[in-house]
Amino acid sequence: MEINGEQVNETVRYADLHLSPEVMRAIDKKGYVQATPVQAGAIPYFMEWKDVIAKAPTGTGKTFAFGIPMVEHIDPENPSVQALVLAPTRELAVQIQEELRDLCEFKEGVRSVCLYGGAPIEGQIKTLKKNPQIVVATPGRLMDHMKRRTVKLDGVQTVVLDEADRMLDMGFVRDVTRILDQIKNRRNLGMFSATISREVMDISWVYQRDPVEITVRPDEENRPDIQQYRIDLEGRGDKVDTMAALLTHGGYERAIAFCNTKNMTDRLSGLLNMRGFTAQAIHGDIQQRIREKTLQKFKDGKLRVLVATDVAARGLDIDDVDVVFNYDVPEEIEYYIHRIGRTGRAKRHGVAYTLVVGITEQMRMESIAKNTHADITILKYDADGCLLPVERT
């Protein structure tokens, strides 16, 4: 880990961070002892109300890195909104609130609310009337509440932009800047992301004051343990049969399959169900209530395959995904990184298969391998129908 360009390699336990008994009790209940590098770097500075910009790989504990000091700073006696987290997707916003709720379990009087589109606004207004001190929101829905005057941000002291690069890439720049402009009494701003884009730096230059820069590189210590395979196939029709065979013979009980389009996720989930696998799709056109039920079924082990577009590639905090399938080769290198990052979490071993058909997908995969420096094993079916590694020349 680097802090302001200087290498820092010390191991930090949560017990060393001078946290309150209530937060330590919540952390102990989860069974956590050692802070991840991004947590060890960010928590002390956030506790001192410093601005932080942190770049860390997916699955390295960024939510606790800002969530722990955020919860510690909340005054339970003050009914005002004191902390705001902005997230790019509904799924990520829900996941963040769940983690914050766990941290608040023993902090009596600390309440949170999650605001996102695709859900009735009336229920959110009702929750806001209970005076939550922490608001987790997608930018668009928060703007709706601000226009209706159903949320007041005058008392907000801490603001966090989670997955900042993705949020700005999705076109939320104007909403984010308008929201930040309305928070006059802010004491610190945290920006957490897997990559730091030009748009992220622009926001930092305008809204942060001498931020502490934390960089956690994907070295051997924190790099997820993911075995990556590329399978070259003759025709697109071979993809579902190959995936079904891998699910059966690999014994994978919990899988996520990524497609590039909403239509393909629906189609693939149907094809898998026809082959006897429990599968459901989630994408932007599915009602939020149904998406949440599908995610819960997957978490509870009642669904073997979750088929998703890239909207779900970020923020799915499920530690025991056995395998990820790139049914379609992703169109962006960054999407590949975030997709396969759904497996191999929490120090577990993960597997990722990318199914490749045609010259376009081959070229895309070669670009991904080159730019990520990943060790991707290429497999191909032989004449007897056995998958064998391809010798590289």
mmCIF file of C-alpha atoms in Angstrom:
data_model
loop_
_atom_site.group_PDB
_atom_site.id
_atom_site.type_symbol
_atom_site.label_atom_id
_atom_site.label_comp_id
_atom_site.label_asym_id
_atom_site.label_seq_id
_atom_site.Cartn_x
_atom_site.Cartn_y
_atom_site.Cartn_z
ATOM 1 C CA MET A 1 0.000 0.000 0.000
ATOM 2 C CA GLU A 2 1.101 3.545 -0.745
ATOM 3 C CA ILE A 3 0.052 6.617 1.249
ATOM 4 C CA ASN A 4 0.850 9.872 -0.536
ATOM 5 C CA GLY A 5 3.360 8.007 -2.679
ATOM 6 C CA GLU A 6 5.226 6.342 0.196
ATOM 7 C CA GLN A 7 5.217 2.580 0.627
ATOM 8 C CA VAL A 8 3.605 1.354 3.868
ATOM 9 C CA ASN A 9 3.624 -2.385 4.616
ATOM 10 C CA GLU A 10 2.650 -2.658 8.280
ATOM 11 C CA THR A 11 -0.052 -5.098 9.386
ATOM 12 C CA VAL A 12 -2.907 -3.472 11.303
ATOM 13 C CA ARG A 13 -5.474 -5.163 13.533
ATOM 14 C CA TYR A 14 -8.842 -3.545 14.209
ATOM 15 C CA ALA A 15 -7.915 -3.563 17.902
ATOM 16 C CA ASP A 16 -5.041 -1.168 17.055
ATOM 17 C CA LEU A 17 -7.346 1.472 15.517
ATOM 18 C CA HIS A 18 -8.754 2.874 18.800
ATOM 19 C CA LEU A 19 -12.357 2.133 17.876
ATOM 20 C CA SER A 20 -15.335 2.330 20.226
ATOM 21 C CA PRO A 21 -16.413 -0.817 22.121
ATOM 22 C CA GLU A 22 -19.698 -0.822 20.174
ATOM 23 C CA VAL A 23 -18.020 -0.870 16.741
ATOM 24 C CA MET A 24 -15.406 -3.390 17.904
ATOM 25 C CA ARG A 25 -18.239 -5.628 19.101
ATOM 26 C CA ALA A 26 -19.846 -5.451 15.639
ATOM 27 C CA ILE A 27 -16.513 -6.256 13.947
ATOM 28 C CA ASP A 28 -15.860 -9.143 16.360
ATOM 29 C CA LYS A 29 -19.305 -10.548 15.599
ATOM 30 C CA LYS A 30 -18.300 -10.787 11.922
ATOM 31 C CA GLY A 31 -15.151 -12.612 12.926
ATOM 32 C CA TYR A 32 -12.787 -9.996 11.504
ATOM 33 C CA VAL A 33 -9.433 -9.408 13.209
ATOM 34 C CA GLN A 34 -7.023 -7.885 10.707
ATOM 35 C CA ALA A 35 -7.833 -4.744 8.710
ATOM 36 C CA THR A 36 -7.313 -4.890 4.954
ATOM 37 C CA PRO A 37 -4.689 -2.504 3.511
ATOM 38 C CA VAL A 38 -7.250 0.061 2.306
ATOM 39 C CA GLN A 39 -8.925 0.001 5.731
ATOM 40 C CA ALA A 40 -5.599 0.332 7.560
ATOM 41 C CA GLY A 41 -4.722 3.281 5.330
ATOM 42 C CA ALA A 42 -8.036 5.146 5.258
ATOM 43 C CA ILE A 43 -9.578 4.696 8.727
ATOM 44 C CA PRO A 44 -7.047 6.733 10.764
ATOM 45 C CA TYR A 45 -7.211 9.695 8.359
ATOM 46 C CA PHE A 46 -10.996 9.558 8.101
ATOM 47 C CA MET A 47 -11.204 9.535 11.885
ATOM 48 C CA GLU A 48 -9.241 12.817 11.811
ATOM 49 C CA TRP A 49 -11.730 14.297 9.307
ATOM 50 C CA LYS A 50 -9.194 14.290 6.455
ATOM 51 C CA ASP A 51 -10.234 14.105 2.806
ATOM 52 C CA VAL A 52 -9.273 10.735 1.301
ATOM 53 C CA ILE A 53 -8.983 9.456 -2.269
ATOM 54 C CA ALA A 54 -8.436 5.701 -2.303
ATOM 55 C CA LYS A 55 -7.754 3.359 -5.182
ATOM 56 C CA ALA A 56 -8.034 -0.320 -4.299
ATOM 57 C CA PRO A 57 -8.962 -3.536 -6.124
ATOM 58 C CA THR A 58 -12.512 -4.869 -5.972
ATOM 59 C CA GLY A 59 -13.232 -6.985 -2.901
ATOM 60 C CA THR A 60 -10.629 -5.399 -0.600
ATOM 61 C CA GLY A 61 -13.032 -3.969 1.995
ATOM 62 C CA LYS A 62 -13.596 -0.385 0.837
ATOM 63 C CA THR A 63 -17.033 -0.156 2.530
ATOM 64 C CA PHE A 64 -15.586 -0.716 6.013
ATOM 65 C CA ALA A 65 -12.714 1.664 5.156
ATOM 66 C CA PHE A 66 -15.167 4.571 5.115
ATOM 67 C CA GLY A 67 -18.030 2.963 7.051
ATOM 68 C CA ILE A 68 -16.186 2.440 10.328
ATOM 69 C CA PRO A 69 -15.102 6.089 10.814
ATOM 70 C CA MET A 70 -18.460 7.275 9.467
ATOM 71 C CA VAL A 71 -20.354 5.310 12.125
ATOM 72 C CA GLU A 72 -17.891 6.423 14.822
ATOM 73 C CA HIS A 73 -18.528 10.091 13.984
ATOM 74 C CA ILE A 74 -22.336 9.874 14.197
ATOM 75 C CA ASP A 75 -23.930 11.645 17.155
ATOM 76 C CA PRO A 76 -26.972 9.491 18.087
ATOM 77 C CA GLU A 77 -28.544 12.451 19.924
ATOM 78 C CA ASN A 78 -28.549 14.567 16.745
ATOM 79 C CA PRO A 79 -31.517 13.716 14.452
ATOM 80 C CA SER A 80 -29.998 15.467 11.395
ATOM 81 C CA VAL A 81 -28.481 13.641 8.419
ATOM 82 C CA GLN A 82 -24.771 13.633 9.302
ATOM 83 C CA ALA A 83 -23.277 11.327 6.657
ATOM 84 C CA LEU A 84 -23.992 10.684 2.981
ATOM 85 C CA VAL A 85 -22.788 7.859 0.729
ATOM 86 C CA LEU A 86 -23.398 8.091 -3.022
ATOM 87 C CA ALA A 87 -23.296 4.877 -5.075
ATOM 88 C CA PRO A 88 -23.765 4.325 -8.832
ATOM 89 C CA THR A 89 -26.290 1.455 -8.688
ATOM 90 C CA ARG A 90 -29.233 0.370 -6.593
ATOM 91 C CA GLU A 91 -27.597 -2.971 -5.815
ATOM 92 C CA LEU A 92 -24.441 -1.348 -4.476
ATOM 93 C CA ALA A 93 -26.427 1.178 -2.417
ATOM 94 C CA VAL A 94 -28.391 -1.659 -0.774
ATOM 95 C CA GLN A 95 -25.186 -3.624 -0.071
ATOM 96 C CA ILE A 96 -23.533 -0.580 1.520
ATOM 97 C CA GLN A 97 -26.507 0.077 3.782
ATOM 98 C CA GLU A 98 -26.524 -3.570 4.891
ATOM 99 C CA GLU A 99 -22.842 -3.347 5.881
ATOM 100 C CA LEU A 100 -23.373 -0.036 7.678
ATOM 101 C CA ARG A 101 -26.358 -1.528 9.473
ATOM 102 C CA ASP A 102 -24.133 -4.357 10.716
ATOM 103 C CA LEU A 103 -21.592 -1.814 11.988
ATOM 104 C CA CYS A 104 -24.361 0.122 13.776
ATOM 105 C CA GLU A 105 -25.851 -2.955 15.455
ATOM 106 C CA PHE A 106 -24.575 -2.001 18.900
ATOM 107 C CA LYS A 107 -24.615 1.804 18.389
ATOM 108 C CA GLU A 108 -27.974 2.635 19.902
ATOM 109 C CA GLY A 109 -29.875 5.451 18.192
ATOM 110 C CA VAL A 110 -27.936 5.396 14.894
ATOM 111 C CA ARG A 111 -30.272 4.965 11.913
ATOM 112 C CA SER A 112 -29.729 4.750 8.146
ATOM 113 C CA VAL A 113 -31.851 4.897 5.003
ATOM 114 C CA CYS A 114 -31.247 3.730 1.442
ATOM 115 C CA LEU A 115 -32.637 5.888 -1.379
ATOM 116 C CA TYR A 116 -32.709 4.557 -4.943
ATOM 117 C CA GLY A 117 -34.850 4.679 -8.048
ATOM 118 C CA GLY A 118 -37.186 1.900 -9.100
ATOM 119 C CA ALA A 119 -38.809 1.772 -5.646
ATOM 120 C CA PRO A 120 -41.833 3.765 -4.393
ATOM 121 C CA ILE A 121 -40.659 7.148 -3.169
ATOM 122 C CA GLU A 122 -43.436 7.330 -0.556
ATOM 123 C CA GLY A 123 -41.890 4.549 1.537
ATOM 124 C CA GLN A 124 -38.531 6.326 1.445
ATOM 125 C CA ILE A 125 -40.157 9.604 2.530
ATOM 126 C CA LYS A 126 -41.760 7.760 5.461
ATOM 127 C CA THR A 127 -38.333 6.404 6.522
ATOM 128 C CA LEU A 128 -36.742 9.851 6.180
ATOM 129 C CA LYS A 129 -39.296 11.191 8.670
ATOM 130 C CA LYS A 130 -37.727 8.873 11.283
ATOM 131 C CA ASN A 131 -34.610 11.090 11.158
ATOM 132 C CA PRO A 132 -31.862 8.757 9.933
ATOM 133 C CA GLN A 133 -28.334 10.108 10.460
ATOM 134 C CA ILE A 134 -26.831 8.168 7.511
ATOM 135 C CA VAL A 135 -28.178 8.346 3.956
ATOM 136 C CA VAL A 136 -26.991 5.919 1.279
ATOM 137 C CA ALA A 137 -28.306 6.912 -2.146
ATOM 138 C CA THR A 138 -27.999 6.820 -5.892
ATOM 139 C CA PRO A 139 -27.516 10.376 -7.221
ATOM 140 C CA GLY A 140 -30.705 10.531 -9.292
ATOM 141 C CA ARG A 141 -33.062 9.489 -6.504
ATOM 142 C CA LEU A 142 -31.319 11.759 -3.984
ATOM 143 C CA MET A 143 -31.857 14.690 -6.381
ATOM 144 C CA ASP A 144 -35.561 13.762 -6.504
ATOM 145 C CA HIS A 145 -35.770 13.958 -2.709
ATOM 146 C CA MET A 146 -33.860 17.231 -2.626
ATOM 147 C CA LYS A 147 -36.294 18.765 -5.126
ATOM 148 C CA ARG A 148 -39.242 17.551 -3.022
ATOM 149 C CA ARG A 149 -37.510 18.886 0.115
ATOM 150 C CA THR A 150 -37.968 15.500 1.768
ATOM 151 C CA VAL A 151 -34.292 15.298 2.742
ATOM 152 C CA LYS A 152 -32.113 17.993 4.294
ATOM 153 C CA LEU A 153 -28.343 17.840 3.917
ATOM 154 C CA ASP A 154 -27.478 20.959 5.962
ATOM 155 C CA GLY A 155 -25.984 18.888 8.783
ATOM 156 C CA VAL A 156 -23.955 16.491 6.625
ATOM 157 C CA GLN A 157 -20.325 16.382 7.741
ATOM 158 C CA THR A 158 -19.011 13.360 5.823
ATOM 159 C CA VAL A 159 -19.633 12.555 2.144
ATOM 160 C CA VAL A 160 -18.361 9.439 0.372
ATOM 161 C CA LEU A 161 -18.440 8.675 -3.342
ATOM 162 C CA ASP A 162 -18.198 4.885 -3.631
ATOM 163 C CA GLU A 163 -17.177 3.356 -6.966
ATOM 164 C CA ALA A 164 -16.559 6.968 -7.983
ATOM 165 C CA ASP A 165 -15.201 6.136 -11.440
ATOM 166 C CA ARG A 166 -18.242 4.038 -12.352
ATOM 167 C CA MET A 167 -20.633 6.684 -11.020
ATOM 168 C CA LEU A 168 -19.057 9.417 -13.130
ATOM 169 C CA ASP A 169 -18.783 7.128 -16.187
ATOM 170 C CA MET A 170 -22.539 6.531 -15.935
ATOM 171 C CA GLY A 171 -23.207 10.232 -16.446
ATOM 172 C CA PHE A 172 -23.834 11.311 -12.856
ATOM 173 C CA VAL A 173 -21.200 14.079 -12.911
ATOM 174 C CA ARG A 174 -23.729 16.920 -12.922
ATOM 175 C CA ASP A 175 -25.884 15.363 -10.195
ATOM 176 C CA VAL A 176 -22.843 14.648 -8.016
ATOM 177 C CA THR A 177 -21.505 18.203 -8.305
ATOM 178 C CA ARG A 178 -24.947 19.701 -7.600
ATOM 179 C CA ILE A 179 -25.276 17.544 -4.487
ATOM 180 C CA LEU A 180 -21.788 18.465 -3.263
ATOM 181 C CA ASP A 181 -22.526 22.159 -3.877
ATOM 182 C CA GLN A 182 -25.540 21.912 -1.549
ATOM 183 C CA ILE A 183 -23.514 20.533 1.378
ATOM 184 C CA LYS A 184 -22.023 23.692 2.859
ATOM 185 C CA ASN A 185 -20.888 22.297 6.221
ATOM 186 C CA ARG A 186 -19.021 19.258 4.949
ATOM 187 C CA ARG A 187 -15.903 18.425 6.962
ATOM 188 C CA ASN A 188 -14.483 15.658 4.776
ATOM 189 C CA LEU A 189 -15.003 13.946 1.423
ATOM 190 C CA GLY A 190 -13.927 10.407 0.618
ATOM 191 C CA MET A 191 -13.628 9.016 -2.888
ATOM 192 C CA PHE A 192 -13.201 5.247 -3.176
ATOM 193 C CA SER A 193 -12.710 3.454 -6.460
ATOM 194 C CA ALA A 194 -11.018 0.550 -8.225
ATOM 195 C CA THR A 195 -9.618 2.944 -10.837
ATOM 196 C CA ILE A 196 -8.948 6.679 -10.748
ATOM 197 C CA SER A 197 -10.192 8.277 -13.961
ATOM 198 C CA ARG A 198 -9.747 11.855 -15.161
ATOM 199 C CA GLU A 199 -13.318 12.643 -14.063
ATOM 200 C CA VAL A 200 -12.549 11.398 -10.539
ATOM 201 C CA MET A 201 -9.457 13.614 -10.397
ATOM 202 C CA ASP A 202 -11.485 16.612 -11.600
ATOM 203 C CA ILE A 203 -13.947 16.164 -8.714
ATOM 204 C CA SER A 204 -11.030 15.743 -6.306
ATOM 205 C CA TRP A 205 -9.321 18.950 -7.454
ATOM 206 C CA VAL A 206 -12.504 20.992 -7.028
ATOM 207 C CA TYR A 207 -13.999 19.521 -3.850
ATOM 208 C CA GLN A 208 -11.170 18.000 -1.795
ATOM 209 C CA ARG A 209 -8.600 19.815 0.343
ATOM 210 C CA ASP A 210 -5.114 18.267 0.448
ATOM 211 C CA PRO A 211 -6.523 14.735 0.209
ATOM 212 C CA VAL A 212 -4.599 11.769 1.537
ATOM 213 C CA GLU A 213 -3.965 9.533 -1.477
ATOM 214 C CA ILE A 214 -4.117 5.810 -0.740
ATOM 215 C CA THR A 215 -3.214 3.260 -3.408
ATOM 216 C CA VAL A 216 -3.523 -0.462 -2.850
ATOM 217 C CA ARG A 217 -1.969 -2.305 -5.766
ATOM 218 C CA PRO A 218 -3.138 -5.787 -6.770
ATOM 219 C CA ASP A 219 0.042 -7.463 -5.508
ATOM 220 C CA GLU A 220 0.326 -11.045 -4.355
ATOM 221 C CA GLU A 221 -0.869 -10.136 -0.853
ATOM 222 C CA ASN A 222 -4.270 -8.765 -1.851
ATOM 223 C CA ARG A 223 -4.702 -10.095 -5.392
ATOM 224 C CA PRO A 224 -7.756 -12.382 -5.471
ATOM 225 C CA ASP A 225 -6.959 -16.071 -5.977
ATOM 226 C CA ILE A 226 -8.760 -16.555 -9.289
ATOM 227 C CA GLN A 227 -7.866 -19.231 -11.840
ATOM 228 C CA GLN A 228 -8.747 -17.743 -15.239
ATOM 229 C CA TYR A 229 -9.647 -19.792 -18.305
ATOM 230 C CA ARG A 230 -10.519 -18.890 -21.877
ATOM 231 C CA ILE A 231 -12.406 -21.513 -23.885
ATOM 232 C CA ASP A 232 -12.365 -21.164 -27.690
ATOM 233 C CA LEU A 233 -15.510 -22.599 -29.294
ATOM 234 C CA GLU A 234 -16.635 -23.196 -32.887
ATOM 235 C CA GLY A 235 -20.076 -21.584 -32.740
ATOM 236 C CA ARG A 236 -22.219 -19.475 -30.430
ATOM 237 C CA GLY A 237 -24.578 -22.387 -29.918
ATOM 238 C CA ASP A 238 -21.777 -24.249 -28.141
ATOM 239 C CA LYS A 239 -21.628 -21.721 -25.319
ATOM 240 C CA VAL A 240 -24.615 -22.862 -23.261
ATOM 241 C CA ASP A 241 -23.703 -26.556 -23.656
ATOM 242 C CA THR A 242 -20.136 -25.843 -22.518
ATOM 243 C CA MET A 243 -21.356 -23.822 -19.542
ATOM 244 C CA ALA A 244 -23.797 -26.593 -18.564
ATOM 245 C CA ALA A 245 -21.030 -29.206 -18.774
ATOM 246 C CA LEU A 246 -18.686 -27.098 -16.629
ATOM 247 C CA LEU A 247 -21.390 -26.517 -14.010
ATOM 248 C CA THR A 248 -22.096 -30.261 -13.851
ATOM 249 C CA HIS A 249 -18.587 -31.677 -13.907
ATOM 250 C CA GLY A 250 -16.986 -28.842 -11.943
ATOM 251 C CA GLY A 251 -19.467 -29.232 -9.109
ATOM 252 C CA TYR A 252 -20.000 -25.470 -8.872
ATOM 253 C CA GLU A 253 -22.934 -24.699 -6.593
ATOM 254 C CA ARG A 254 -22.996 -20.909 -6.892
ATOM 255 C CA ALA A 255 -22.233 -19.265 -10.253
ATOM 256 C CA ILE A 256 -22.622 -15.860 -11.857
ATOM 257 C CA ALA A 257 -22.829 -15.600 -15.658
ATOM 258 C CA PHE A 258 -22.340 -12.224 -17.335
ATOM 259 C CA CYS A 259 -23.867 -11.186 -20.643
ATOM 260 C CA ASN A 260 -23.475 -7.936 -22.570
ATOM 261 C CA THR A 261 -27.202 -7.335 -23.164
ATOM 262 C CA LYS A 262 -30.433 -7.556 -21.192
ATOM 263 C CA ASN A 263 -32.026 -9.795 -23.837
ATOM 264 C CA MET A 264 -29.158 -12.262 -23.616
ATOM 265 C CA THR A 265 -29.438 -12.545 -19.826
ATOM 266 C CA ASP A 266 -33.126 -13.444 -20.150
ATOM 267 C CA ARG A 267 -32.386 -15.915 -22.925
ATOM 268 C CA LEU A 268 -29.491 -17.586 -21.113
ATOM 269 C CA SER A 269 -31.407 -17.978 -17.842
ATOM 270 C CA GLY A 270 -34.190 -19.663 -19.823
ATOM 271 C CA LEU A 271 -31.769 -22.022 -21.599
ATOM 272 C CA LEU A 272 -30.150 -22.989 -18.286
ATOM 273 C CA ASN A 273 -33.514 -23.677 -16.659
ATOM 274 C CA MET A 274 -34.401 -25.927 -19.603
ATOM 275 C CA ARG A 275 -31.231 -27.909 -18.821
ATOM 276 C CA GLY A 276 -32.209 -28.372 -15.184
ATOM 277 C CA PHE A 277 -30.248 -25.548 -13.533
ATOM 278 C CA THR A 278 -32.002 -23.031 -11.300
ATOM 279 C CA ALA A 279 -31.172 -19.690 -12.920
ATOM 280 C CA GLN A 280 -32.599 -16.167 -12.903
ATOM 281 C CA ALA A 281 -31.576 -12.935 -14.612
ATOM 282 C CA ILE A 282 -31.086 -9.458 -13.200
ATOM 283 C CA HIS A 283 -30.761 -6.328 -15.322
ATOM 284 C CA GLY A 284 -31.967 -2.748 -15.454
ATOM 285 C CA ASP A 285 -35.411 -3.513 -16.920
ATOM 286 C CA ILE A 286 -36.408 -5.840 -14.084
ATOM 287 C CA GLN A 287 -38.323 -4.263 -11.198
ATOM 288 C CA GLN A 288 -36.149 -3.480 -8.196
ATOM 289 C CA ARG A 289 -38.341 -5.560 -5.884
ATOM 290 C CA ILE A 290 -37.839 -8.632 -8.085
ATOM 291 C CA ARG A 291 -34.105 -7.990 -8.438
ATOM 292 C CA GLU A 292 -33.724 -7.855 -4.662
ATOM 293 C CA LYS A 293 -35.687 -11.102 -4.253
ATOM 294 C CA THR A 294 -33.495 -12.771 -6.889
ATOM 295 C CA LEU A 295 -30.291 -11.609 -5.175
ATOM 296 C CA GLN A 296 -31.575 -12.848 -1.816
ATOM 297 C CA LYS A 297 -32.410 -16.266 -3.284
ATOM 298 C CA PHE A 298 -28.890 -16.427 -4.717
ATOM 299 C CA LYS A 299 -27.337 -15.457 -1.368
ATOM 300 C CA ASP A 300 -29.487 -18.052 0.429
ATOM 301 C CA GLY A 301 -28.312 -20.815 -1.931
ATOM 302 C CA LYS A 302 -31.763 -21.306 -3.478
ATOM 303 C CA LEU A 303 -30.511 -20.252 -6.913
ATOM 304 C CA ARG A 304 -27.537 -21.918 -8.589
ATOM 305 C CA VAL A 305 -26.871 -19.416 -11.378
ATOM 306 C CA LEU A 306 -27.325 -15.650 -11.366
ATOM 307 C CA VAL A 307 -27.285 -14.272 -14.921
ATOM 308 C CA ALA A 308 -26.466 -10.572 -15.034
ATOM 309 C CA THR A 309 -25.503 -7.589 -17.121
ATOM 310 C CA ASP A 310 -22.606 -5.386 -16.027
ATOM 311 C CA VAL A 311 -24.963 -3.300 -13.873
ATOM 312 C CA ALA A 312 -24.525 -6.095 -11.310
ATOM 313 C CA ALA A 313 -20.774 -6.481 -11.741
ATOM 314 C CA ARG A 314 -20.107 -3.902 -9.044
ATOM 315 C CA GLY A 315 -21.390 -4.005 -5.541
ATOM 316 C CA LEU A 316 -22.432 -7.662 -5.346
ATOM 317 C CA ASP A 317 -20.994 -8.478 -1.936
ATOM 318 C CA ILE A 318 -21.267 -12.272 -1.945
ATOM 319 C CA ASP A 319 -18.172 -13.984 -0.591
ATOM 320 C CA ASP A 320 -18.736 -17.571 -1.713
ATOM 321 C CA VAL A 321 -19.301 -17.428 -5.483
ATOM 322 C CA ASP A 322 -17.594 -20.557 -6.835
ATOM 323 C CA VAL A 323 -17.291 -19.544 -10.464
ATOM 324 C CA VAL A 324 -17.876 -16.673 -12.880
ATOM 325 C CA PHE A 325 -18.734 -17.217 -16.540
ATOM 326 C CA ASN A 326 -18.183 -14.512 -19.121
ATOM 327 C CA TYR A 327 -20.855 -15.858 -21.454
ATOM 328 C CA ASP A 328 -20.180 -12.805 -23.617
ATOM 329 C CA VAL A 329 -16.670 -11.376 -23.740
ATOM 330 C CA PRO A 330 -16.969 -7.970 -22.047
ATOM 331 C CA GLU A 331 -16.670 -4.889 -24.232
ATOM 332 C CA GLU A 332 -14.424 -3.048 -21.758
ATOM 333 C CA ILE A 333 -11.283 -4.296 -20.006
ATOM 334 C CA GLU A 334 -12.535 -2.780 -16.755
ATOM 335 C CA TYR A 335 -15.740 -4.824 -16.991
ATOM 336 C CA TYR A 336 -13.671 -8.012 -17.168
ATOM 337 C CA ILE A 337 -11.815 -7.099 -13.965
ATOM 338 C CA HIS A 338 -15.013 -6.329 -12.090
ATOM 339 C CA ARG A 339 -16.820 -9.414 -13.391
ATOM 340 C CA ILE A 340 -14.213 -11.946 -12.369
ATOM 341 C CA GLY A 341 -13.790 -10.075 -9.074
ATOM 342 C CA ARG A 342 -17.152 -11.521 -7.971
ATOM 343 C CA THR A 343 -15.319 -14.793 -7.231
ATOM 344 C CA GLY A 344 -12.151 -15.404 -5.226
ATOM 345 C CA ARG A 345 -13.296 -13.036 -2.475
ATOM 346 C CA ALA A 346 -12.417 -13.127 1.219
ATOM 347 C CA LYS A 347 -9.232 -15.142 0.535
ATOM 348 C CA ARG A 348 -11.191 -17.967 -1.137
ATOM 349 C CA HIS A 349 -10.151 -19.661 -4.386
ATOM 350 C CA GLY A 350 -12.204 -18.639 -7.415
ATOM 351 C CA VAL A 351 -12.540 -19.711 -11.041
ATOM 352 C CA ALA A 352 -13.492 -17.642 -14.098
ATOM 353 C CA TYR A 353 -14.292 -18.976 -17.573
ATOM 354 C CA THR A 354 -14.612 -16.785 -20.658
ATOM 355 C CA LEU A 355 -16.398 -18.384 -23.610
ATOM 356 C CA VAL A 356 -14.972 -17.128 -26.913
ATOM 357 C CA VAL A 357 -16.449 -17.467 -30.399
ATOM 358 C CA GLY A 358 -15.273 -15.685 -33.547
ATOM 359 C CA ILE A 359 -12.471 -13.304 -34.396
ATOM 360 C CA THR A 360 -14.030 -10.268 -32.649
ATOM 361 C CA GLU A 361 -14.241 -11.991 -29.268
ATOM 362 C CA GLN A 362 -10.775 -13.493 -29.750
ATOM 363 C CA MET A 363 -9.265 -10.051 -30.374
ATOM 364 C CA ARG A 364 -11.103 -8.622 -27.379
ATOM 365 C CA MET A 365 -9.782 -11.380 -25.100
ATOM 366 C CA GLU A 366 -6.230 -10.936 -26.358
ATOM 367 C CA SER A 367 -6.481 -7.238 -25.527
ATOM 368 C CA ILE A 368 -7.808 -8.063 -22.042
ATOM 369 C CA ALA A 369 -4.997 -10.551 -21.383
ATOM 370 C CA LYS A 370 -2.357 -8.091 -22.586
ATOM 371 C CA ASN A 371 -3.627 -5.103 -20.613
ATOM 372 C CA THR A 372 -4.420 -6.923 -17.358
ATOM 373 C CA HIS A 373 -1.197 -9.009 -17.430
ATOM 374 C CA ALA A 374 -3.395 -11.904 -16.355
ATOM 375 C CA ASP A 375 -2.333 -15.532 -16.603
ATOM 376 C CA ILE A 376 -5.257 -16.865 -18.634
ATOM 377 C CA THR A 377 -5.141 -20.551 -19.620
ATOM 378 C CA ILE A 378 -6.565 -21.175 -23.107
ATOM 379 C CA LEU A 379 -8.642 -24.344 -23.479
ATOM 380 C CA LYS A 380 -10.115 -26.034 -26.544
ATOM 381 C CA TYR A 381 -12.136 -29.179 -27.217
ATOM 382 C CA ASP A 382 -10.258 -31.964 -28.984
ATOM 383 C CA ALA A 383 -11.763 -34.484 -31.414
ATOM 384 C CA ASP A 384 -12.921 -36.670 -28.505
ATOM 385 C CA GLY A 385 -14.743 -33.796 -26.803
ATOM 386 C CA CYS A 386 -12.184 -33.295 -24.041
ATOM 387 C CA LEU A 387 -11.096 -29.836 -22.929
ATOM 388 C CA LEU A 388 -7.339 -29.480 -23.261
ATOM 389 C CA PRO A 389 -4.906 -26.591 -22.798
ATOM 390 C CA VAL A 390 -3.734 -24.965 -26.009
ATOM 391 C CA GLU A 391 0.030 -24.875 -26.433
ATOM 392 C CA ARG A 392 1.183 -21.284 -26.890
ATOM 393 C CA THR A 393 3.696 -20.627 -29.624
#
